[in-house]
């Protein structure tokens, strides 16, 4: 028997379940089809479990360095099974929370694979969804007025470099490691690769990063990239930029080796494990897109500013449409899509106002333009920087590396971008995000009286530094 809905969402990840909750709040009868667990990649294979591991690595380093604070410990070591146990507890608690939210909103969750059907006896338009249930029961037929495709993404690899889950890993398999390797090669120095490099290094693993571009985290401001490289090298991580990896040279036995070309010379690298971190690929296969007029370009679904596809009753959000593949972005795309289909007045998302974070040690965070982007767009700039080494709270923490950088338009004084690297900057970037939303100037940020002692004083001082007025430099 077919069930009718106002909205069916394919994918119960962060974008999908948040969209479902908003739809339920607006009175729409809503269902979510999820092939694994609600919460999706972010909760089960990405944001949350990786940050739980990063936190354990941070605690381990704090214990090792505790003598600097007058605290003496003996026999500090890592029980990685306990680290994984804690990670799983955090994930499970949040998973139960999402399940509760689904029940609270009277949102029906179908555990299985949903496929969009073409025009049929159920509907003259494409859009009826057949759900192949995980429990093996008969397929469920869902007839929605609207659809949101929120199928997310998965790790991709280099052509010819196959993930085997044992010696060659993606982030999915790395999160399930039973024990720490003694050494690892990480192919890719983007955000995910850098977080893993930092974490594993803090756990005591020998880490080598091979990055094809001429710098790590290449989408970040050049000064953030340079400082991250300097600080991670200082911790003992080996980096090779401009490294072209040759997948066909992969050798596997009890360990793994691979060859890369660096500065015109071939060099072989060997380690216990190899982690491939070269981006993510949209999950678009086997969901029935060929039964629709939805347009796909460069592996991603094409939408308008309100996330409608060419089939106007079908929307798409999150990683499957490309752009900023971040959980908080997917959530807000979902909110926008739902409010648009419900006839609510909604504004398009301004992606220049979205903060981006890197949860390595040190952390990095940014919002708005990089210095390079601003110059390319023709802006004449005023830039203020302030180091954490001049901030009392950073010295108290024992984490004084890094800085805050504010980029402003010399003509209008408007803030164009804010970039941070250092202690707890992922918790500080929202102040800069709010400044961008309000189209603030450095003067206005400086007029915000930042409490002393606090790490946020670096923001106020950087704002003053834009006009050469910083107090503590």
XYZ file of C-alpha atoms in Angstrom:
473
model
C 0.000 0.000 0.000
C 1.358 3.451 -0.933
C 1.736 6.181 1.693
C 1.297 9.851 0.788
C 3.518 12.607 2.185
C 3.987 16.333 1.780
C 7.743 15.745 1.785
C 10.042 12.757 1.509
C 13.746 13.263 2.134
C 16.282 10.868 0.668
C 19.062 10.809 3.247
C 18.913 11.307 6.995
C 22.244 13.044 7.501
C 22.667 16.484 9.031
C 21.048 18.258 6.094
C 18.248 15.729 5.739
C 17.164 15.374 9.342
C 17.331 19.126 10.024
C 15.157 19.720 6.940
C 12.734 17.078 8.228
C 12.427 18.767 11.612
C 11.745 22.155 10.020
C 9.161 20.600 7.701
C 7.407 18.985 10.659
C 7.414 22.336 12.470
C 5.647 23.829 9.441
C 2.976 21.124 9.571
C 4.190 19.054 6.620
C 3.715 15.307 6.793
C 7.322 14.187 6.407
C 9.311 11.016 5.918
C 13.031 10.340 5.819
C 14.579 7.431 3.919
C 17.998 6.480 5.306
C 19.994 3.440 4.232
C 22.128 3.337 7.391
C 21.510 5.468 10.483
C 19.919 8.887 10.876
C 22.644 11.406 11.567
C 24.497 10.337 8.441
C 28.167 10.768 7.702
C 28.684 13.709 10.055
C 27.457 11.841 13.115
C 28.683 8.349 12.332
C 31.671 8.654 9.965
C 32.835 12.258 10.031
C 32.508 15.343 12.207
C 31.634 13.820 15.557
C 33.731 10.636 15.740
C 36.817 12.361 14.327
C 36.506 15.213 16.841
C 36.102 12.690 19.665
C 39.397 11.108 18.599
C 41.025 14.529 18.275
C 39.926 15.351 21.821
C 41.469 12.144 23.177
C 44.706 12.966 21.352
C 44.632 16.449 22.876
C 44.144 15.042 26.376
C 47.047 12.659 25.843
C 49.321 15.528 24.844
C 48.144 17.551 27.845
C 49.060 14.659 30.136
C 52.498 14.318 28.524
C 53.170 18.036 28.997
C 51.615 18.271 32.454
C 54.973 18.797 34.188
C 55.100 22.232 32.546
C 52.087 23.078 34.718
C 53.540 21.554 37.878
C 51.505 18.365 37.560
C 53.476 15.121 37.604
C 52.085 11.934 36.115
C 53.610 8.524 35.584
C 53.237 5.918 32.866
C 51.061 8.029 30.578
C 49.955 5.841 27.680
C 47.167 5.401 25.152
C 44.637 2.573 25.443
C 43.211 2.966 21.958
C 40.350 0.543 22.632
C 39.186 2.904 25.388
C 39.621 5.866 23.041
C 37.358 4.141 20.523
C 34.919 3.164 23.267
C 34.542 6.796 24.329
C 34.119 7.903 20.712
C 31.356 5.337 20.224
C 29.580 6.458 23.403
C 29.542 10.071 22.203
C 28.219 9.029 18.788
C 25.571 6.743 20.311
C 24.302 9.446 22.668
C 23.868 11.902 19.810
C 22.312 9.188 17.608
C 19.690 8.504 20.260
C 19.074 12.239 20.405
C 18.379 12.415 16.663
C 16.078 9.384 16.888
C 14.169 11.163 19.654
C 13.821 14.279 17.513
C 12.368 12.193 14.682
C 9.767 10.657 17.018
C 9.031 14.025 18.616
C 8.322 15.544 15.202
C 6.222 12.538 14.125
C 8.638 12.088 11.225
C 8.484 8.626 9.674
C 11.907 7.038 9.157
C 12.240 4.291 6.557
C 15.440 2.300 6.914
C 16.425 1.313 3.413
C 17.396 2.574 -0.031
C 14.980 4.968 -1.728
C 14.723 5.185 -5.513
C 12.796 7.793 -7.472
C 10.407 6.287 -10.000
C 9.241 7.822 -13.267
C 5.591 8.692 -14.030
C 3.378 5.818 -12.937
C -0.097 4.880 -11.768
C 0.769 6.605 -8.510
C 1.684 9.974 -10.039
C 1.748 11.577 -13.515
C 5.074 13.194 -12.551
C 8.273 11.445 -11.602
C 8.711 11.320 -7.866
C 7.081 8.274 -6.338
C 9.735 6.641 -4.180
C 10.227 2.917 -3.855
C 12.035 1.985 -0.655
C 13.998 -1.252 -0.593
C 13.792 -2.017 3.118
C 16.879 -3.087 5.044
C 14.895 -5.734 6.907
C 14.071 -7.544 3.671
C 10.353 -6.832 3.826
C 8.321 -5.824 0.775
C 9.237 -2.483 -0.794
C 7.396 0.525 0.591
C 5.901 2.989 -1.904
C 5.936 6.665 -0.886
C 4.043 9.332 -2.833
C 5.394 12.788 -1.943
C 4.317 16.224 -3.048
C 7.958 17.285 -2.706
C 11.319 15.551 -2.466
C 14.633 16.636 -1.001
C 17.671 14.709 -2.176
C 20.198 14.772 0.671
C 22.227 11.679 -0.088
C 25.560 13.153 0.944
C 28.975 11.981 -0.185
C 31.652 9.381 0.436
C 35.459 9.431 0.377
C 36.990 9.203 -3.066
C 40.380 7.870 -4.042
C 42.881 8.404 -6.817
C 42.296 6.357 -9.978
C 44.050 3.032 -9.495
C 44.513 3.477 -5.746
C 41.982 1.078 -4.244
C 40.855 1.304 -0.634
C 41.196 -2.154 0.928
C 40.231 -1.203 4.478
C 43.368 -2.839 5.880
C 46.576 -1.267 4.633
C 45.010 1.397 2.411
C 42.316 3.372 4.210
C 39.828 6.147 3.709
C 38.643 8.193 6.686
C 35.743 5.712 7.080
C 38.078 2.809 7.832
C 40.523 4.944 9.815
C 37.749 5.775 12.279
C 37.349 2.056 13.004
C 41.022 1.209 13.622
C 41.495 -1.321 16.428
C 44.989 -0.106 17.154
C 47.294 2.721 16.191
C 49.878 2.109 13.460
C 53.474 3.042 14.174
C 53.616 5.032 10.943
C 51.254 6.296 8.261
C 51.384 8.013 4.879
C 48.555 10.476 4.260
C 47.859 11.269 0.614
C 46.217 14.688 0.654
C 46.923 17.776 2.740
C 43.455 19.309 2.727
C 41.278 19.800 5.795
C 40.556 16.122 6.497
C 44.135 15.056 5.824
C 45.500 17.733 8.152
C 43.117 16.808 10.957
C 44.175 13.154 10.703
C 47.856 14.095 10.494
C 47.566 16.235 13.625
C 45.564 13.639 15.552
C 47.766 10.666 14.723
C 50.915 12.647 15.411
C 49.539 13.607 18.833
C 48.907 9.903 19.506
C 52.570 9.220 18.742
C 52.275 7.941 15.168
C 55.001 8.831 12.659
C 53.153 10.825 9.965
C 54.137 11.739 6.399
C 51.809 13.916 4.296
C 51.988 13.975 0.484
C 50.102 16.938 -1.008
C 49.791 17.518 -4.763
C 49.322 21.305 -4.495
C 52.167 23.651 -3.647
C 50.792 24.232 -0.152
C 48.661 22.409 2.425
C 45.023 23.446 3.050
C 45.255 25.278 -0.282
C 41.844 27.004 -0.026
C 42.829 28.835 3.157
C 44.566 32.206 3.370
C 48.256 31.834 2.527
C 49.389 32.987 5.957
C 47.174 30.407 7.671
C 48.516 27.679 5.396
C 52.118 28.749 6.041
C 51.627 28.906 9.809
C 49.866 25.524 9.904
C 52.738 23.974 7.978
C 55.310 25.541 10.291
C 53.576 24.425 13.478
C 52.839 20.882 12.321
C 56.423 20.455 11.122
C 57.523 21.680 14.557
C 55.475 18.831 16.057
C 57.351 16.311 13.934
C 55.071 15.728 10.947
C 56.855 15.327 7.595
C 55.361 17.199 4.628
C 55.998 17.001 0.911
C 54.068 19.521 -1.206
C 54.016 19.430 -4.981
C 53.989 15.639 -4.629
C 52.513 13.630 -7.513
C 51.618 10.165 -6.250
C 51.728 7.222 -8.663
C 49.022 4.715 -7.641
C 50.504 1.985 -9.844
C 53.616 1.928 -7.622
C 51.622 0.837 -4.563
C 53.125 -2.218 -2.879
C 51.452 -4.105 -0.045
C 52.788 -6.779 2.231
C 52.903 -6.379 5.998
C 53.347 -2.666 5.331
C 52.620 -0.385 2.394
C 54.838 1.670 0.094
C 54.166 4.125 -2.721
C 56.228 6.357 -4.989
C 55.738 10.082 -5.579
C 57.448 12.599 -7.833
C 58.715 15.598 -5.894
C 60.680 18.407 -7.545
C 61.251 16.194 -10.555
C 62.653 13.299 -8.549
C 61.008 9.969 -7.685
C 60.903 9.065 -4.002
C 59.487 5.943 -2.357
C 57.631 6.169 0.946
C 56.884 3.277 3.277
C 54.649 3.005 6.352
C 52.352 0.634 8.246
C 49.247 2.228 6.733
C 48.280 4.617 3.934
C 45.349 7.004 4.349
C 43.809 8.460 1.200
C 42.326 11.909 1.793
C 41.722 13.489 -1.606
C 38.154 14.743 -1.307
C 34.661 13.314 -1.452
C 32.278 12.078 -4.134
C 28.505 12.693 -4.230
C 26.218 9.708 -3.627
C 24.042 9.867 -6.736
C 24.055 6.279 -7.971
C 21.012 4.000 -7.840
C 18.562 6.595 -6.510
C 16.566 6.909 -9.726
C 17.879 10.198 -11.075
C 17.723 8.743 -14.584
C 13.937 8.691 -14.179
C 13.925 12.480 -13.823
C 15.063 15.573 -15.739
C 17.461 16.516 -12.935
C 20.700 17.913 -14.337
C 24.072 16.657 -13.094
C 27.273 18.583 -13.807
C 30.767 17.525 -12.742
C 29.284 14.817 -10.543
C 26.886 17.074 -8.617
C 23.180 17.924 -8.854
C 22.437 21.375 -10.301
C 19.973 23.537 -8.339
C 18.820 27.136 -8.213
C 19.421 29.464 -5.269
C 16.565 27.838 -3.338
C 17.880 24.327 -4.086
C 15.205 23.385 -6.614
C 16.357 21.067 -9.362
C 15.046 21.137 -12.923
C 12.163 19.072 -11.499
C 10.706 21.934 -9.475
C 9.082 19.667 -6.871
C 12.463 18.046 -6.239
C 15.134 19.821 -4.223
C 18.729 18.829 -3.459
C 20.994 19.946 -0.609
C 24.325 19.219 1.029
C 27.306 17.364 -0.323
C 25.412 15.994 -3.328
C 25.229 19.504 -4.844
C 28.915 20.310 -4.279
C 30.005 23.696 -2.998
C 30.993 23.863 0.665
C 30.721 20.273 1.872
C 30.127 21.125 5.522
C 27.456 19.853 7.907
C 26.310 23.319 8.971
C 26.007 24.335 5.326
C 23.833 21.303 4.526
C 21.586 22.102 7.502
C 20.927 25.645 6.343
C 20.431 24.547 2.757
C 17.810 22.146 4.093
C 16.060 24.890 6.060
C 16.035 27.148 3.007
C 14.657 24.411 0.745
C 11.848 23.499 3.153
C 10.796 27.090 3.764
C 10.806 27.756 0.027
C 8.625 24.737 -0.792
C 6.276 25.730 2.044
C 5.787 29.159 0.498
C 7.600 31.028 3.239
C 9.602 34.151 2.518
C 13.217 33.066 2.534
C 16.514 34.581 1.536
C 19.168 32.802 -0.456
C 22.250 31.711 1.448
C 25.255 34.010 1.237
C 28.120 31.527 1.310
C 30.641 34.279 2.021
C 29.130 34.516 5.525
C 29.749 30.864 6.389
C 32.540 30.012 8.789
C 34.928 27.140 8.049
C 36.889 25.289 10.700
C 39.866 22.935 10.910
C 39.993 20.981 14.165
C 43.682 20.097 14.126
C 46.168 21.160 16.775
C 46.533 24.064 16.224
C 42.996 24.819 15.156
C 42.208 27.140 12.258
C 39.027 28.961 11.299
C 37.953 31.533 8.745
C 35.052 33.457 7.301
C 34.933 35.574 4.159
C 37.648 36.318 1.635
C 41.280 35.358 1.808
C 43.838 38.063 1.130
C 44.519 36.508 -2.278
C 40.815 36.474 -3.219
C 40.298 40.069 -2.142
C 43.262 41.298 -4.178
C 42.124 39.292 -7.189
C 38.691 40.950 -6.929
C 40.299 44.376 -7.049
C 40.011 45.479 -3.438
C 42.552 47.788 -1.885
C 43.166 46.319 1.535
C 43.892 47.214 5.113
C 45.027 44.231 7.184
C 45.420 43.811 10.912
C 47.148 40.888 12.639
C 47.609 40.077 16.282
C 49.576 37.148 17.740
C 48.331 34.892 20.524
C 51.744 35.141 22.203
C 50.669 38.632 23.322
C 47.404 37.354 24.837
C 47.527 36.503 28.533
C 44.953 33.707 28.360
C 46.918 31.956 25.605
C 50.033 31.980 27.797
C 47.969 30.651 30.693
C 46.816 27.782 28.482
C 50.364 27.158 27.305
C 49.219 27.575 23.703
C 50.632 30.830 22.390
C 51.278 29.993 18.719
C 49.135 31.493 15.985
C 47.321 34.752 15.295
C 44.127 36.482 14.211
C 44.094 38.266 10.837
C 41.403 40.730 9.760
C 41.149 41.899 6.156
C 39.142 45.043 5.391
C 38.261 47.182 2.386
C 40.361 50.361 2.496
C 37.614 52.354 0.735
C 34.578 51.353 2.833
C 36.300 49.903 5.937
C 33.988 46.862 5.682
C 35.447 43.575 6.915
C 36.114 41.271 3.953
C 37.568 38.268 5.775
C 38.767 37.021 9.137
C 41.301 34.221 9.537
C 42.542 32.609 12.740
C 44.986 29.921 13.749
C 45.660 29.002 17.340
C 43.955 27.819 20.522
C 40.167 27.349 20.413
C 39.697 29.498 17.317
C 36.912 27.195 16.080
C 34.938 28.448 19.095
C 35.865 32.072 18.408
C 35.103 32.376 14.705
C 31.377 32.974 15.205
C 32.103 36.493 16.457
C 33.727 37.188 13.103
C 30.806 35.490 11.359
C 28.364 37.818 13.111
C 30.528 40.802 12.157
C 30.272 39.710 8.520
C 26.486 39.278 8.733
C 26.179 42.800 10.157
C 28.617 44.175 7.557
C 30.731 45.477 10.410
C 33.950 47.439 10.247
C 37.077 46.734 12.310
C 36.248 49.846 14.349
C 32.927 48.311 15.393
C 34.579 45.026 16.360
C 37.197 46.936 18.358
C 34.402 48.802 20.152
C 33.204 45.444 21.463
C 34.870 45.255 24.861
C 36.433 41.810 25.003
C 36.808 40.399 28.517
C 40.248 40.064 30.065
C 41.798 37.591 30.222
C 40.264 35.816 27.234
C 41.477 34.423 23.931
C 38.937 36.657 22.186
C 41.062 39.684 23.057
C 43.110 38.735 19.997
C 40.089 39.598 17.820
C 39.708 43.038 19.356
C 43.421 43.739 19.060
C 43.519 42.537 15.434
C 40.617 44.893 14.678
C 42.580 47.773 16.199
C 45.676 46.682 14.283
C 43.879 47.273 10.969
C 44.426 50.994 11.596
C 47.719 50.584 13.444
C 46.109 51.070 16.863
C 46.688 47.723 18.576
C 47.495 48.270 22.265
C 49.633 45.234 23.087
C 51.976 45.168 20.126
